Coordinates of C-alpha atoms and ligand atoms in Angstrom, one line a residue:
X1 CA -69.4 -6.7 -71.4
X2 CA -71.1 -7.5 -68.1
X3 CA -70.5 -4.9 -64.7
X4 CA -68.7 -8.3 -63.3
X5 CA -66.5 -8.8 -66.2
X6 CA -65.7 -5.4 -66.1
X7 CA -65.0 -5.1 -62.8
X8 CA -62.9 -8.3 -63.3
X9 CA -60.9 -6.7 -66.4
X10 CA -60.3 -3.8 -64.6
X11 CA -59.1 -5.7 -61.7
X12 CA -56.5 -7.9 -63.7
X13 CA -55.3 -4.2 -65.0
X14 CA -54.9 -2.9 -61.9
X15 CA -53.1 -6.1 -60.7
X16 CA -51.1 -6.2 -63.6
X17 CA -50.0 -2.5 -63.8
X18 CA -49.0 -2.6 -60.0
X19 CA -46.8 -5.9 -60.9
X20 CA -45.5 -4.0 -64.0
X21 CA -44.6 -0.8 -61.7
X22 CA -42.8 -3.5 -59.4
X23 CA -41.0 -4.8 -62.6
X24 CA -40.1 -1.6 -63.6
X25 CA -39.1 -0.7 -59.9
X26 CA -37.0 -3.5 -59.3
X27 CA -35.4 -3.6 -62.8
X28 CA -34.7 0.0 -62.2
X29 CA -33.2 -0.8 -59.0
X30 CA -31.6 -3.5 -60.4
X31 CA -30.2 -1.2 -63.2
X32 CA -29.7 1.4 -60.8
X33 CA -27.9 -0.7 -58.1
X34 CA -25.7 -2.2 -61.2
X35 CA -24.7 0.7 -62.4
X36 CA -23.9 1.8 -59.0
X37 CA -22.0 -1.3 -58.5
X38 CA -20.0 -0.6 -61.4
X39 CA -19.5 2.9 -60.4
X40 CA -18.6 2.3 -57.2
X41 CA -16.0 -0.4 -58.5
X42 CA -15.1 2.5 -61.0
X43 CA -14.5 4.8 -57.7
X44 CA -12.7 2.1 -56.2
X45 CA -10.4 1.6 -58.8
X46 CA -9.8 5.2 -59.0
X47 CA -9.1 5.1 -55.2
X48 CA -6.7 2.3 -55.4
X49 CA -4.9 3.8 -58.8
X50 CA -4.7 7.2 -56.6
X51 CA -3.6 5.4 -53.5
X52 CA -0.4 3.7 -56.1
X53 CA -0.2 7.5 -57.3
X54 CA -0.1 9.3 -54.1
X55 CA 2.0 6.6 -53.0
X56 CA 4.6 6.6 -55.8
X57 CA 4.7 10.7 -55.2
X58 CA 5.3 10.2 -51.5
X59 CA 8.3 7.9 -52.5
X60 CA 9.2 10.4 -54.7
X61 CA 8.9 12.8 -52.4
X62 CA 10.8 10.9 -50.1
X63 CA 13.6 10.6 -52.6
X64 CA 13.6 14.2 -53.5
X65 CA 13.8 15.3 -50.0
X66 CA 16.8 13.0 -49.1
X67 CA 18.2 14.7 -52.1
X68 CA 17.4 18.2 -51.1
X69 CA 18.6 17.3 -47.7
X70 CA 22.1 15.9 -48.6
X71 CA 22.1 19.4 -51.3
X72 CA 21.0 21.4 -48.2
X73 CA 23.6 20.0 -45.9
X74 CA 26.3 21.0 -48.2
X75 CA 24.9 24.1 -49.0
X76 CA 24.5 24.8 -45.5
X77 CA 28.2 24.2 -44.9
X78 CA 28.8 26.8 -47.6
X79 CA 26.3 29.1 -46.5
X80 CA 26.7 29.2 -42.7
X81 CA 30.6 29.8 -43.5
X82 CA 29.7 32.9 -45.6
X83 CA 27.0 34.3 -43.6
X84 CA 28.0 33.1 -40.0
X85 CA 23.8 33.3 -39.7
X86 CA 22.6 31.2 -36.6
X87 CA 19.7 29.6 -38.8
X88 CA 20.8 28.1 -41.9
X89 CA 17.8 28.7 -44.6
X90 CA 15.1 26.2 -44.2
X91 CA 14.5 24.3 -47.3
X92 CA 11.4 25.6 -49.1
X93 CA 8.9 24.3 -50.8
X94 CA 6.2 21.5 -50.2
X95 CA 8.7 18.8 -50.0
X96 CA 10.5 20.2 -46.7
X97 CA 7.1 21.0 -45.2
X98 CA 6.5 17.2 -45.5
X99 CA 8.3 15.8 -42.5
X100 CA 9.0 12.6 -44.0
X101 CA 10.1 9.6 -42.1
X102 CA 12.6 8.2 -44.4
X103 CA 11.8 4.8 -45.6
X104 CA 14.3 1.8 -45.6
X105 CA 17.8 1.8 -46.9
X106 CA 18.4 -1.2 -49.0
X107 CA 21.6 -2.2 -47.7
X108 CA 23.2 -3.2 -50.7
X109 CA 23.0 0.3 -52.6
X110 CA 22.8 2.6 -49.9
X111 CA 20.7 4.4 -51.7
X112 CA 17.0 5.5 -50.6
X113 CA 14.6 3.1 -52.0
X114 CA 11.3 3.2 -50.6
X115 CA 10.4 -0.6 -49.8
X116 CA 7.5 -1.4 -51.3
X117 CA 5.8 -2.6 -48.0
X118 CA 6.9 0.5 -46.0
X119 CA 5.7 3.4 -48.6
X120 CA 2.0 2.7 -47.7
X121 CA 2.0 3.1 -44.1
X122 CA 4.4 6.0 -45.0
X123 CA 1.4 8.1 -45.4
X124 CA -0.9 8.8 -42.7
X125 CA -4.5 9.3 -42.8
X126 CA -4.0 13.0 -42.7
X127 CA -3.8 14.0 -46.5
X128 CA -4.2 17.6 -46.1
X129 CA -0.8 18.8 -47.8
X130 CA -1.1 22.0 -46.1
X131 CA -0.7 20.5 -42.7
X132 CA 3.0 19.4 -41.9
X133 CA 2.2 15.8 -42.7
X134 CA 3.8 13.5 -39.9
X135 CA 5.1 10.3 -42.0
X136 CA 5.3 7.0 -40.2
X137 CA 7.7 4.2 -40.8
X138 CA 6.2 0.8 -40.9
X139 CA 5.2 -0.5 -37.5
X140 CA 6.9 -3.6 -36.9
X141 CA 5.2 -5.8 -34.4
X142 CA 7.5 -8.2 -32.2
X143 CA 7.2 -10.3 -29.1
X144 CA 9.3 -9.6 -26.2
X145 CA 9.9 -11.9 -23.6
X146 CA 6.2 -13.0 -24.8
X147 CA 4.9 -9.5 -24.6
X148 CA 2.7 -8.2 -27.8
X149 CA 5.1 -5.2 -28.8
X150 CA 5.5 -3.1 -31.9
X151 CA 8.0 -0.1 -32.9
X152 CA 7.9 2.4 -35.3
X153 CA 10.0 5.6 -36.3
X154 CA 7.9 8.6 -36.3
X155 CA 8.9 12.3 -36.8
X156 CA 7.5 15.0 -35.2
X157 CA 5.8 17.7 -37.3
X158 CA 7.0 20.6 -35.1
X159 CA 10.6 20.1 -34.7
X160 CA 11.5 17.9 -37.5
X161 CA 12.7 15.4 -34.5
X162 CA 12.5 11.5 -35.2
X163 CA 10.9 9.8 -32.5
X164 CA 11.4 5.7 -32.2
X165 CA 8.4 5.1 -30.4
X166 CA 8.5 1.2 -28.4
X167 CA 5.6 -0.1 -27.4
X168 CA 6.2 -3.3 -25.0
X169 CA 2.7 -4.6 -23.1
X170 CA 1.4 -1.1 -21.5
X171 CA 5.0 0.4 -21.2
X172 CA 5.5 3.0 -24.1
X173 CA 8.8 4.4 -24.9
X174 CA 9.0 7.7 -27.2
X175 CA 12.7 7.9 -27.8
X176 CA 14.4 10.7 -29.6
X177 CA 16.9 9.9 -32.0
X178 CA 19.5 12.5 -30.3
X179 CA 19.5 10.1 -27.5
X180 CA 19.7 6.9 -29.2
X181 CA 22.5 8.2 -30.9
X182 CA 23.9 9.7 -27.5
X183 CA 23.4 6.4 -26.0
X184 CA 24.9 4.2 -28.7
X185 CA 27.0 1.5 -27.1
X186 CA 29.1 0.8 -30.1
X187 CA 33.2 0.8 -29.6
X188 CA 33.4 3.9 -31.2
X189 CA 31.3 6.1 -28.8
X190 CA 31.9 3.6 -25.7
X191 CA 34.4 2.3 -24.0
X192 CA 33.2 -1.2 -22.6
X193 CA 36.5 -2.1 -20.1
X194 CA 35.8 1.3 -18.4
X195 CA 32.1 1.5 -19.0
X196 CA 32.6 5.0 -20.4
X197 CA 31.4 7.1 -23.1
X198 CA 34.1 8.3 -25.6
X199 CA 34.2 11.8 -26.2
X200 CA 31.9 12.7 -28.9
X201 CA 32.2 16.8 -28.5
X202 CA 30.2 17.7 -31.9
X203 CA 27.4 14.9 -31.5
X204 CA 24.6 17.8 -30.8
X205 CA 25.7 19.8 -33.9
X206 CA 25.8 17.2 -36.3
X207 CA 22.5 17.0 -38.6
X208 CA 22.2 13.2 -37.5
X209 CA 19.2 11.4 -39.0
X210 CA 17.9 8.1 -38.5
X211 CA 17.7 6.1 -42.2
X212 CA 16.3 3.0 -41.2
X213 CA 15.2 1.1 -37.9
X214 CA 14.4 -2.8 -38.2
X215 CA 14.2 -5.5 -35.3
X216 CA 17.2 -7.9 -35.0
X217 CA 16.8 -11.0 -35.9
X218 CA 16.0 -12.5 -32.8
X219 CA 13.6 -9.3 -31.8
X220 CA 16.1 -8.9 -28.8
X221 CA 16.8 -5.5 -29.7
X222 CA 16.8 -3.1 -32.9
X223 CA 19.4 -1.9 -35.3
X224 CA 19.4 1.5 -36.4
X225 CA 21.3 2.9 -39.4
X226 CA 21.9 6.8 -39.6
X227 CA 22.4 9.2 -42.2
X228 CA 26.3 9.0 -41.9
X229 CA 26.3 5.5 -42.2
X230 CA 27.0 4.6 -38.8
X231 CA 25.2 1.9 -37.0
X232 CA 23.9 1.4 -33.7
X233 CA 22.6 -1.6 -32.0
X234 CA 20.3 -1.3 -28.7
X235 CA 19.2 -4.6 -26.6
X236 CA 15.5 -4.2 -25.7
X237 CA 16.2 -4.9 -22.0
X238 CA 18.5 -2.3 -21.7
X239 CA 16.5 0.6 -23.3
X240 CA 13.7 -0.6 -21.2
X241 CA 15.5 -0.2 -18.3
X242 CA 17.5 2.9 -19.3
X243 CA 15.2 5.2 -20.7
X244 CA 12.9 7.5 -19.1
X245 CA 10.3 5.8 -17.0
X246 CA 7.6 7.6 -15.2
X247 CA 6.2 4.7 -13.8
X248 CA 9.4 2.9 -12.9
X249 CA 8.9 0.1 -10.2
X250 CA 12.4 0.9 -8.2
X251 CA 10.2 1.9 -5.9
X252 CA 8.9 -1.3 -4.9
X253 CA 12.1 -2.3 -2.7
X254 CA 10.7 -0.3 0.3
X255 CA 8.4 -2.1 2.7
X256 CA 6.8 0.9 4.4
X257 CA 6.0 0.2 8.1
X258 CA 4.2 2.0 11.0
X259 CA 4.5 0.7 14.8
X260 CA 1.8 -1.9 14.2
X261 CA 3.3 -3.7 10.8
X262 CA 6.8 -3.5 12.2
X263 CA 6.2 -4.9 15.6
X264 CA 4.0 -7.6 14.0
X265 CA 7.1 -9.1 12.3
X266 CA 10.5 -10.5 13.5
X267 CA 12.7 -7.6 13.8
X268 CA 15.1 -7.3 10.9
X269 CA 17.8 -8.9 12.6
X270 CA 21.2 -11.0 11.3
X271 CA 23.4 -13.1 13.5
X272 CA 26.8 -11.4 13.9
X273 CA 28.6 -14.9 12.9
X274 CA 26.4 -14.7 9.8
X275 CA 27.0 -10.9 8.8
X276 CA 30.4 -11.5 9.4
X277 CA 31.3 -14.8 7.8
X278 CA 28.5 -15.3 5.0
X279 CA 27.7 -13.5 1.5
X280 CA 24.4 -14.5 2.5
X281 CA 24.6 -13.1 6.1
X282 CA 25.9 -9.5 4.7
X283 CA 23.4 -9.5 1.6
X284 CA 20.7 -10.2 4.5
X285 CA 21.8 -6.9 6.3
X286 CA 21.7 -5.0 3.7
X287 CA 18.4 -6.5 2.2
X288 CA 16.9 -5.5 5.5
X289 CA 18.3 -1.5 5.1
X290 CA 16.7 -1.6 1.4
X291 CA 13.3 -3.3 2.5
X292 CA 12.7 -1.4 6.3
X293 CA 15.2 1.3 6.1
X294 CA 17.1 -0.4 9.3
X295 CA 18.5 -3.8 10.2
X296 CA 20.0 -5.1 13.5
X297 CA 23.5 -7.1 13.8
X298 CA 23.3 -8.9 17.1
X299 CA 26.0 -10.3 18.9
X300 CA 29.1 -8.2 18.6
X301 CA 31.5 -7.5 21.1
X302 CA 30.4 -4.3 23.0
X303 CA 33.3 -2.3 21.7
X304 CA 33.9 0.3 19.4
X305 CA 36.6 -1.8 17.5
X306 CA 34.2 -4.7 17.5
X307 CA 31.4 -2.2 16.1
X308 CA 33.9 -1.1 13.3
X309 CA 34.5 -4.6 11.9
X310 CA 30.5 -5.0 11.7
X311 CA 30.4 -1.8 9.6
X312 CA 33.3 -2.3 7.3
X313 CA 31.7 -5.6 5.8
X314 CA 29.3 -3.0 4.5
X315 CA 31.7 -0.4 3.4
X316 CA 34.4 2.2 4.8
X317 CA 33.6 4.8 7.7
X318 CA 32.5 8.2 6.6
X319 CA 34.8 10.6 8.7
X320 CA 32.9 13.8 9.6
X321 CA 33.1 16.7 12.4
X322 CA 32.6 14.3 14.8
X323 CA 35.4 11.9 13.9
X324 CA 35.5 8.1 12.0
X325 CA 34.2 6.0 15.1
X326 CA 32.7 7.9 17.8
X327 CA 31.9 6.7 21.4
X328 CA 29.6 9.4 23.2
X329 CA 27.5 10.0 26.4
X330 CA 25.8 12.5 28.2
X331 CA 29.0 14.6 29.2
X332 CA 28.2 18.2 26.7
X333 CA 31.6 17.1 25.1
X334 CA 30.2 18.5 21.8
X335 CA 27.5 21.1 21.4
X336 CA 24.7 18.8 20.6
X337 CA 21.8 17.8 22.5
X338 CA 22.9 14.1 21.7
X339 CA 25.5 14.6 24.3
X340 CA 22.9 15.0 26.9
X341 CA 20.4 13.1 28.8
X342 CA 17.4 14.9 27.0
X343 CA 15.0 13.4 24.6
X344 CA 15.4 13.3 21.2
X345 CA 12.4 13.8 18.8
X346 CA 12.3 12.1 15.0
X347 CA 15.1 13.7 13.1
X348 CA 17.8 12.6 10.5
X349 CA 21.6 13.5 11.1
X350 CA 23.8 15.6 9.3
X351 CA 21.0 17.8 7.4
X352 CA 23.6 20.6 7.6
X353 CA 26.2 18.8 5.2
X354 CA 25.4 19.0 1.4
X355 CA 25.4 15.2 1.1
X356 CA 24.1 13.7 4.5
X357 CA 25.4 10.4 5.4
X358 CA 23.8 7.4 4.2
X359 CA 23.5 5.1 7.0
X360 CA 23.9 6.2 10.8
X361 CA 25.0 3.2 13.1
X362 CA 24.7 3.2 16.8
X363 CA 25.9 0.3 19.4
X364 CA 24.7 0.9 23.0
X365 CA 27.6 -0.2 24.9
X366 CA 26.4 0.6 27.9
X367 CA 23.3 1.6 29.8
X368 CA 22.6 1.3 33.9
X369 CA 19.6 3.6 34.3
X370 CA 15.9 4.3 32.9
X371 CA 14.7 5.4 29.7
X372 CA 17.4 6.2 26.6
X373 CA 15.1 3.9 24.6
X374 CA 15.7 4.6 20.6
X375 CA 13.0 5.6 18.2
X376 CA 13.0 5.0 14.6
X377 CA 10.1 6.1 12.7
X378 CA 9.8 5.2 8.6
X379 CA 10.1 8.7 7.0
X380 CA 9.1 7.4 3.7
X381 CA 6.1 6.1 5.1
X382 CA 5.6 9.9 6.0
X383 CA 5.8 11.3 3.2
X384 CA 3.6 9.0 1.1
X385 CA 1.0 9.8 3.9
X386 CA 1.3 13.7 3.2
X387 CA 1.5 12.9 -0.6
X388 CA -1.8 11.6 -0.2
X389 CA -3.7 13.9 2.1
X390 CA -1.9 17.2 0.9
X391 CA -0.4 16.7 -2.1
X392 CA 0.2 20.5 -2.5
X393 CA 2.3 20.4 0.8
X394 CA 4.2 17.6 -0.5
X395 CA 4.9 19.1 -3.8
X396 CA 5.8 22.5 -1.7
X397 CA 8.5 20.8 0.6
X398 CA 9.7 19.1 -2.7
X399 CA 10.5 22.2 -4.0
X400 CA 11.7 24.3 -1.2
X401 CA 15.3 24.5 -0.1
X402 CA 15.5 24.5 4.1
X403 CA 18.6 25.6 5.4
X404 CA 20.3 23.7 8.1
X405 CA 23.5 24.5 10.1
X406 CA 25.7 23.2 12.9
X407 CA 27.4 25.6 15.0
X408 CA 30.0 24.4 17.5
X409 CA 32.5 26.8 19.5
X410 CA 36.4 26.1 19.4
X411 CA 37.2 23.7 22.7
X412 CA 40.0 21.4 23.6
X413 CA 37.4 18.6 22.0
X414 CA 37.0 20.8 18.8
X415 CA 38.4 23.3 16.6
X416 CA 35.1 25.0 16.0
X417 CA 32.5 24.3 13.2
X418 CA 30.2 26.5 11.4
X419 CA 28.3 23.7 8.7
X420 CA 25.5 24.8 6.5
X421 CA 24.1 23.7 3.7
X422 CA 20.8 23.9 1.7
X423 CA 18.5 20.9 0.9
X424 CA 15.0 20.3 0.5
X425 CA 12.9 18.4 2.8
X426 CA 11.6 16.0 0.2
X427 CA 13.9 14.5 -2.8
X428 CA 12.5 12.2 -5.1
X429 CA 13.4 10.8 -8.9
X430 CA 12.6 13.3 -11.4
X431 CA 10.8 10.9 -13.8
X432 CA 9.2 8.1 -11.6
X433 CA 8.7 10.2 -8.4
X434 CA 10.2 7.5 -6.5
X435 CA 11.2 9.0 -2.8
X436 CA 14.6 9.3 -2.7
X437 CA 15.3 11.3 0.7
X438 CA 14.1 12.9 3.5
X439 CA 16.0 15.8 5.2
X440 CA 14.2 16.5 8.5
X441 CA 15.8 17.8 11.6
X442 CA 13.8 20.5 13.7
X443 CA 16.6 21.0 16.1
X444 CA 19.2 22.0 13.5
X445 CA 16.9 24.1 11.1
X446 CA 18.6 27.4 10.1
X447 CA 17.1 30.8 9.8
X448 CA 14.8 30.6 6.9
X449 CA 15.9 32.6 4.4
X450 CA 15.3 30.9 1.1
X451 CA 11.3 31.4 1.3
X452 CA 9.8 34.6 0.3
X453 CA 7.4 36.3 2.8
X454 CA 4.2 35.6 0.7
X455 CA 5.1 31.8 0.8
X456 CA 6.0 31.8 4.4
X457 CA 2.4 31.0 5.6
X458 CA 2.4 27.8 3.0
X459 CA 5.7 26.6 4.3
X460 CA 4.9 26.6 7.9
X461 CA 1.4 25.0 6.7
X462 CA 3.2 22.4 4.8
X463 CA 6.1 21.5 7.4
X464 CA 3.6 21.8 10.4
X465 CA 1.6 19.0 8.6
X466 CA 4.5 17.1 8.1
X467 CA 5.7 17.3 11.5
X468 CA 2.2 16.2 12.4
X469 CA 2.4 13.2 10.6
X470 CA 6.1 12.5 12.2
X471 CA 4.7 13.0 15.4
X472 CA 1.8 10.9 15.3
X473 CA 2.9 7.9 17.8
X474 CA 1.3 5.1 15.1
X475 CA 4.2 5.3 13.3
X476 CA 6.3 5.2 16.2
X477 CA 8.9 2.1 16.8
X478 CA 10.8 1.9 19.8
X479 CA 13.3 -0.7 20.7
X480 CA 16.2 -0.4 23.4
X481 CA 19.3 -1.2 22.3
X482 CA 21.2 -3.7 24.1
X483 CA 25.2 -4.1 24.1
X484 CA 25.6 -6.4 21.4
X485 CA 23.2 -5.0 18.8
X486 CA 24.7 -3.0 16.2
X487 CA 21.8 -1.0 14.3
X488 CA 22.4 0.4 10.9
X489 CA 19.4 3.1 9.9
X490 CA 19.2 4.5 6.3
X491 CA 19.4 8.2 7.0
X492 CA 17.8 9.2 3.9
X493 CA 14.4 7.3 4.7
X494 CA 14.2 6.2 8.6
X495 CA 14.2 8.9 10.9
X496 CA 15.6 8.3 14.7
X497 CA 15.2 9.6 18.4
X498 CA 15.4 9.0 21.6
X499 CA 13.6 8.8 24.8
X500 CA 15.0 10.6 27.7
X501 CA 17.1 8.8 30.2
X502 CA 18.8 8.6 33.5
X503 CA 21.8 7.0 34.5
X504 CA 25.3 6.0 32.5
X505 CA 24.6 5.6 28.9
X506 CA 27.4 4.7 26.3
X507 CA 26.8 4.8 22.8
X508 CA 29.3 4.0 19.9
X509 CA 28.7 4.3 16.2
X510 CA 29.5 5.7 13.1
X511 CA 27.9 6.9 9.4
X512 CA 28.6 5.4 6.5
X513 CA 28.4 7.3 3.0
X514 CA 25.5 7.0 0.7
X515 CA 27.0 6.2 -2.3
X516 CA 29.2 3.4 -1.2
X517 CA 26.6 1.3 0.8
X518 CA 23.8 1.7 -2.2
X519 CA 26.5 0.4 -4.3
X520 CA 27.3 -2.3 -2.4
X521 CA 23.2 -2.9 -2.2
X522 CA 23.6 -3.0 -6.1
X523 CA 26.4 -5.7 -6.2
X524 CA 24.8 -7.7 -3.8
X525 CA 21.7 -7.6 -6.0
X526 CA 19.5 -6.6 -3.1
X527 CA 19.3 -2.6 -4.4
Ligands
M3L601 C1 26.0 10.7 16.5 N1 27.1 11.8 17.3 C2 26.9 11.4 18.8 C3 28.4 11.6 16.7 C4 26.4 13.1 16.7 C5 25.7 13.9 17.6 C6 24.8 15.2 16.5 C7 24.1 14.9 15.6 C8 23.3 16.1 15.3 N2 22.5 16.2 16.0 C9 22.9 15.7 13.8 O1 21.4 15.6 13.7 O2 23.5 15.3 12.8
AKG602 O1 21.6 8.7 22.1 C1 20.9 8.2 20.9 O2 20.4 7.5 21.2 C2 20.8 8.8 19.9 C3 21.5 10.1 19.5 C4 21.0 10.9 18.3 O3 20.2 11.2 17.9 C5 21.8 11.5 17.5 O4 23.0 11.3 17.4 O5 21.5 12.0 16.4

């Protein structure tokens, strides 16, 4: 065989062997892939089968837990009667360690039948049976006022407490079952005539559980079936506005101001006629107070009687140690610097009362002389500035009780007084943090016996920083009250004061109770 043909044949053998190799490889691969494919489908099949088995066992466990719970409660009653132990024996066994959310109860039979669609979702990703398994009921999706929403019932792996989780847009409510039962508005538990709850003394001791929760047909609310057969219906908007809300929008009613922005807009003034004769006029006065913290009714007769009629459009006059309607001047009739010609710095009144008056009313009946301008400072703006610049001082003053007092010796005009009260300088809403009250009167501050020595420096640092903000002229709005102008000042938000004056100056006014004026604002729809 010639070398070339030998080479050629060798070459062919080489090519063939390469091809053979490829064929074997690919066919092996093919076969491997094929049997891998069949294995994986086999595994998938096993998994599916396993999933079904698993879910069936869950369903079985749910049924068993329900049965065991019923028997436990029967056992519990017997047990606690006999042994008076505080804690009844916990159900043992893995069934109890599985914190199940019950699946839906069939309405007809009332038995616990896991609806197929609910069982798969009962199983969480964590299949480790040793950890308490938190079972979630099926998530139900719905649209609330066009917002993508969902709800599901969960149970806590620590406390066995059931929780209804409702997500409406970015708002997420996690409502304990007990809260839901406590707030049931069915006629059994709530009197819709008197808007009062009916007594339910043993609510907290009954072992109440939610058997099922479903959206109402039009997704406007939820229907809850309890393990004692009771059914509760909740309107979604009612839940959203009545349940704990850290991000409550309620603080948006206030338009915080400093000197420049309150002077850059028309004064919040309502004419006497509108205020006295129109619902819209009264609403404007009240909404001004909600928004700015003060409002002026202009055009009243410069008399105490006319002033009384103006304020009574809002609510009744709050009687205090100064009487109902009062008129004062610089005659030192009462033991307070208001009855002098001295300047008064920013303060709120009646800080020496457990509940300071809600509104302070002033009406300058006469002033021949100089000075005597009224100072207004938005206390909520000051508190917001403190919260932003020194949050630790804000928190300290929110949590520190400061005593205030009013002392007056007996006189022909007074039986004598010693009023004393404890209150924090700052009060906020416990969940939303919305500002509710500033209680600030450096003149009437009583000896500080509520702060231990270790915290005294912190108090003076915090209180001093607040005084610095309040004293800053940037927030000072000065207005000379003229006869005919009745000013309503929100005494829980806006501080007032005055410049020193000379001449004859006669002021009248009164205080209005906080609860009643805010109630009026709610009834007028402006709160
Ligand atoms: C308004 N009127 C003149 C009656 C009372 C004056 C005393 C008010 C007291 N300084 C306080 O801050 O509560
Ligand atoms: O006389 C004034 O203008 C204000 C008096 C005052 O601040 C008060 O009575 O609390």
